Amino acid sequence: MLISSIFFRREAHKATFYKQREDLQEWEKKLRQGEESLCELRRTLNQREEKASEDERVLKKKERDLEEAEKKIDISFAKLKEREVDVNNQLLGLVTKEKVILNSFLSKLIANEFLHNLSILLFVPGS
């Protein structure tokens, strides 16, 4: 009876040991899967960080390009304003010259008309 009791305890101990070993193996398997999953998540996170960094670099470059374009537009706008002032000044000069020429022409026309009328008045036929 003592031998059979020892045998049953030993078999129970073996069964417990095997069950614990299987549980440990299952736990190790889950741990490896968790580590693999964690590694995959880290890779994904690193890829996203790299993508975000690249996007940020692209965005900063576009911002610099935009600022440069705005500066060029501002310079062009200032040059256009200067050119507009120059054209307006030239136009004003031409209008002034035109008025002077027109006044001179009208004065000559009036003088010629006056002289013509005067000559008609002074030349009276039959007198």
PDB file of C-alpha atoms in Angstrom:
ATOM      1  CA  MET A   1       0.000   0.000   0.000  1.00  0.00           C
ATOM      2  CA  LEU A   2       2.827   2.353   0.795  1.00  0.00           C
ATOM      3  CA  ILE A   3       4.377   1.675  -2.578  1.00  0.00           C
ATOM      4  CA  SER A   4       1.154   2.315  -4.413  1.00  0.00           C
ATOM      5  CA  SER A   5       0.665   5.531  -2.435  1.00  0.00           C
ATOM      6  CA  ILE A   6       4.162   6.688  -3.376  1.00  0.00           C
ATOM      7  CA  PHE A   7       3.495   5.644  -6.964  1.00  0.00           C
ATOM      8  CA  PHE A   8       0.250   7.665  -7.097  1.00  0.00           C
ATOM      9  CA  ARG A   9       1.910  10.685  -5.545  1.00  0.00           C
ATOM     10  CA  ARG A  10       4.749  10.375  -7.949  1.00  0.00           C
ATOM     11  CA  GLU A  11       2.345  10.124 -10.891  1.00  0.00           C
ATOM     12  CA  ALA A  12       0.350  13.070  -9.553  1.00  0.00           C
ATOM     13  CA  HIS A  13       3.570  15.037  -9.149  1.00  0.00           C
ATOM     14  CA  LYS A  14       4.588  14.101 -12.739  1.00  0.00           C
ATOM     15  CA  ALA A  15       1.182  15.136 -14.032  1.00  0.00           C
ATOM     16  CA  THR A  16       1.435  18.440 -12.167  1.00  0.00           C
ATOM     17  CA  PHE A  17       5.003  18.935 -13.449  1.00  0.00           C
ATOM     18  CA  TYR A  18       3.986  18.224 -17.080  1.00  0.00           C
ATOM     19  CA  LYS A  19       0.967  20.488 -16.746  1.00  0.00           C
ATOM     20  CA  GLN A  20       3.160  23.283 -15.329  1.00  0.00           C
ATOM     21  CA  ARG A  21       5.708  22.706 -18.119  1.00  0.00           C
ATOM     22  CA  GLU A  22       2.958  22.919 -20.747  1.00  0.00           C
ATOM     23  CA  ASP A  23       1.610  26.066 -19.090  1.00  0.00           C
ATOM     24  CA  LEU A  24       5.117  27.531 -19.050  1.00  0.00           C
ATOM     25  CA  GLN A  25       5.627  26.678 -22.726  1.00  0.00           C
ATOM     26  CA  GLU A  26       2.268  28.229 -23.562  1.00  0.00           C
ATOM     27  CA  TRP A  27       3.211  31.319 -21.546  1.00  0.00           C
ATOM     28  CA  GLU A  28       6.601  31.522 -23.338  1.00  0.00           C
ATOM     29  CA  LYS A  29       4.803  31.174 -26.695  1.00  0.00           C
ATOM     30  CA  LYS A  30       2.445  34.031 -25.790  1.00  0.00           C
ATOM     31  CA  LEU A  31       5.406  36.056 -24.552  1.00  0.00           C
ATOM     32  CA  ARG A  32       7.250  35.566 -27.877  1.00  0.00           C
ATOM     33  CA  GLN A  33       4.088  36.511 -29.784  1.00  0.00           C
ATOM     34  CA  GLY A  34       3.732  39.589 -27.587  1.00  0.00           C
ATOM     35  CA  GLU A  35       7.382  40.510 -28.197  1.00  0.00           C
ATOM     36  CA  GLU A  36       6.938  40.020 -31.955  1.00  0.00           C
ATOM     37  CA  SER A  37       3.802  42.127 -31.856  1.00  0.00           C
ATOM     38  CA  LEU A  38       5.637  44.773 -29.855  1.00  0.00           C
ATOM     39  CA  CYS A  39       8.513  44.755 -32.365  1.00  0.00           C
ATOM     40  CA  GLU A  40       6.040  45.129 -35.219  1.00  0.00           C
ATOM     41  CA  LEU A  41       4.339  48.013 -33.423  1.00  0.00           C
ATOM     42  CA  ARG A  42       7.735  49.650 -32.856  1.00  0.00           C
ATOM     43  CA  ARG A  43       8.575  49.268 -36.556  1.00  0.00           C
ATOM     44  CA  THR A  44       5.219  50.765 -37.467  1.00  0.00           C
ATOM     45  CA  LEU A  45       5.743  53.609 -34.995  1.00  0.00           C
ATOM     46  CA  ASN A  46       9.239  54.266 -36.368  1.00  0.00           C
ATOM     47  CA  GLN A  47       7.887  54.295 -39.918  1.00  0.00           C
ATOM     48  CA  ARG A  48       5.178  56.737 -38.901  1.00  0.00           C
ATOM     49  CA  GLU A  49       7.719  58.944 -37.129  1.00  0.00           C
ATOM     50  CA  GLU A  50       9.958  58.882 -40.212  1.00  0.00           C
ATOM     51  CA  LYS A  51       6.955  59.727 -42.412  1.00  0.00           C
ATOM     52  CA  ALA A  52       5.958  62.540 -40.053  1.00  0.00           C
ATOM     53  CA  SER A  53       9.534  63.866 -40.097  1.00  0.00           C
ATOM     54  CA  GLU A  54       9.608  63.721 -43.889  1.00  0.00           C
ATOM     55  CA  ASP A  55       6.212  65.426 -44.087  1.00  0.00           C
ATOM     56  CA  GLU A  56       7.485  68.116 -41.712  1.00  0.00           C
ATOM     57  CA  ARG A  57      10.610  68.647 -43.855  1.00  0.00           C
ATOM     58  CA  VAL A  58       8.451  68.906 -46.979  1.00  0.00           C
ATOM     59  CA  LEU A  59       6.086  71.308 -45.218  1.00  0.00           C
ATOM     60  CA  LYS A  60       8.959  73.514 -44.035  1.00  0.00           C
ATOM     61  CA  LYS A  61      10.411  73.558 -47.558  1.00  0.00           C
ATOM     62  CA  LYS A  62       7.015  74.530 -48.958  1.00  0.00           C
ATOM     63  CA  GLU A  63       6.723  77.254 -46.309  1.00  0.00           C
ATOM     64  CA  ARG A  64      10.154  78.600 -47.297  1.00  0.00           C
ATOM     65  CA  ASP A  65       9.192  78.436 -50.985  1.00  0.00           C
ATOM     66  CA  LEU A  66       5.931  80.227 -50.207  1.00  0.00           C
ATOM     67  CA  GLU A  67       7.731  82.938 -48.224  1.00  0.00           C
ATOM     68  CA  GLU A  68      10.186  83.369 -51.090  1.00  0.00           C
ATOM     69  CA  ALA A  69       7.334  83.592 -53.600  1.00  0.00           C
ATOM     70  CA  GLU A  70       5.554  86.146 -51.398  1.00  0.00           C
ATOM     71  CA  LYS A  71       8.738  88.237 -51.236  1.00  0.00           C
ATOM     72  CA  LYS A  72       9.038  88.081 -55.021  1.00  0.00           C
ATOM     73  CA  ILE A  73       5.395  89.079 -55.378  1.00  0.00           C
ATOM     74  CA  ASP A  74       5.899  91.993 -52.969  1.00  0.00           C
ATOM     75  CA  ILE A  75       8.972  93.152 -54.905  1.00  0.00           C
ATOM     76  CA  SER A  76       7.111  92.815 -58.217  1.00  0.00           C
ATOM     77  CA  PHE A  77       4.142  94.700 -56.785  1.00  0.00           C
ATOM     78  CA  ALA A  78       6.432  97.516 -55.592  1.00  0.00           C
ATOM     79  CA  LYS A  79       8.070  97.671 -59.033  1.00  0.00           C
ATOM     80  CA  LEU A  80       4.645  97.775 -60.680  1.00  0.00           C
ATOM     81  CA  LYS A  81       3.620 100.643 -58.377  1.00  0.00           C
ATOM     82  CA  GLU A  82       6.797 102.530 -59.311  1.00  0.00           C
ATOM     83  CA  ARG A  83       6.142 101.869 -62.981  1.00  0.00           C
ATOM     84  CA  GLU A  84       2.533 103.040 -62.559  1.00  0.00           C
ATOM     85  CA  VAL A  85       3.757 106.288 -60.998  1.00  0.00           C
ATOM     86  CA  ASP A  86       6.252 106.746 -63.853  1.00  0.00           C
ATOM     87  CA  VAL A  87       3.583 106.090 -66.505  1.00  0.00           C
ATOM     88  CA  ASN A  88       1.158 108.465 -64.775  1.00  0.00           C
ATOM     89  CA  ASN A  89       3.864 111.146 -64.644  1.00  0.00           C
ATOM     90  CA  GLN A  90       4.646 110.634 -68.332  1.00  0.00           C
ATOM     91  CA  LEU A  91       0.950 110.765 -69.151  1.00  0.00           C
ATOM     92  CA  LEU A  92       0.573 113.969 -67.140  1.00  0.00           C
ATOM     93  CA  GLY A  93       3.549 115.418 -69.037  1.00  0.00           C
ATOM     94  CA  LEU A  94       1.995 114.452 -72.366  1.00  0.00           C
ATOM     95  CA  VAL A  95      -1.377 115.913 -71.379  1.00  0.00           C
ATOM     96  CA  THR A  96       0.352 119.130 -70.334  1.00  0.00           C
ATOM     97  CA  LYS A  97       2.275 119.295 -73.634  1.00  0.00           C
ATOM     98  CA  GLU A  98      -0.921 118.551 -75.535  1.00  0.00           C
ATOM     99  CA  LYS A  99      -2.702 121.423 -73.749  1.00  0.00           C
ATOM    100  CA  VAL A 100       0.195 123.777 -74.503  1.00  0.00           C
ATOM    101  CA  ILE A 101       0.198 122.761 -78.179  1.00  0.00           C
ATOM    102  CA  LEU A 102      -3.587 122.998 -78.358  1.00  0.00           C
ATOM    103  CA  ASN A 103      -3.565 126.446 -76.730  1.00  0.00           C
ATOM    104  CA  SER A 104      -0.829 127.555 -79.093  1.00  0.00           C
ATOM    105  CA  PHE A 105      -2.772 126.219 -82.081  1.00  0.00           C
ATOM    106  CA  LEU A 106      -5.979 127.879 -80.895  1.00  0.00           C
ATOM    107  CA  SER A 107      -4.140 131.143 -80.321  1.00  0.00           C
ATOM    108  CA  LYS A 108      -2.692 131.012 -83.828  1.00  0.00           C
ATOM    109  CA  LEU A 109      -6.072 130.064 -85.265  1.00  0.00           C
ATOM    110  CA  ILE A 110      -7.757 132.934 -83.435  1.00  0.00           C
ATOM    111  CA  ALA A 111      -5.001 135.316 -84.518  1.00  0.00           C
ATOM    112  CA  ASN A 112      -5.295 134.164 -88.125  1.00  0.00           C
ATOM    113  CA  GLU A 113      -9.066 134.525 -87.987  1.00  0.00           C
ATOM    114  CA  PHE A 114      -8.677 137.965 -86.451  1.00  0.00           C
ATOM    115  CA  LEU A 115      -6.181 138.992 -89.119  1.00  0.00           C
ATOM    116  CA  HIS A 116      -8.396 137.618 -91.834  1.00  0.00           C
ATOM    117  CA  ASN A 117     -11.405 139.524 -90.507  1.00  0.00           C
ATOM    118  CA  LEU A 118      -9.276 142.619 -90.069  1.00  0.00           C
ATOM    119  CA  SER A 119      -8.002 142.382 -93.630  1.00  0.00           C
ATOM    120  CA  ILE A 120     -11.572 142.043 -94.857  1.00  0.00           C
ATOM    121  CA  LEU A 121     -12.539 145.103 -92.914  1.00  0.00           C
ATOM    122  CA  LEU A 122      -9.561 147.090 -94.092  1.00  0.00           C
ATOM    123  CA  PHE A 123      -9.938 146.112 -97.693  1.00  0.00           C
ATOM    124  CA  VAL A 124     -13.138 147.634 -98.719  1.00  0.00           C
ATOM    125  CA  PRO A 125     -13.601 147.460-102.494  1.00  0.00           C
ATOM    126  CA  GLY A 126     -14.568 150.585-104.221  1.00  0.00           C
ATOM    127  CA  SER A 127     -13.287 152.939-101.672  1.00  0.00           C
TER     128      SER A 127
END
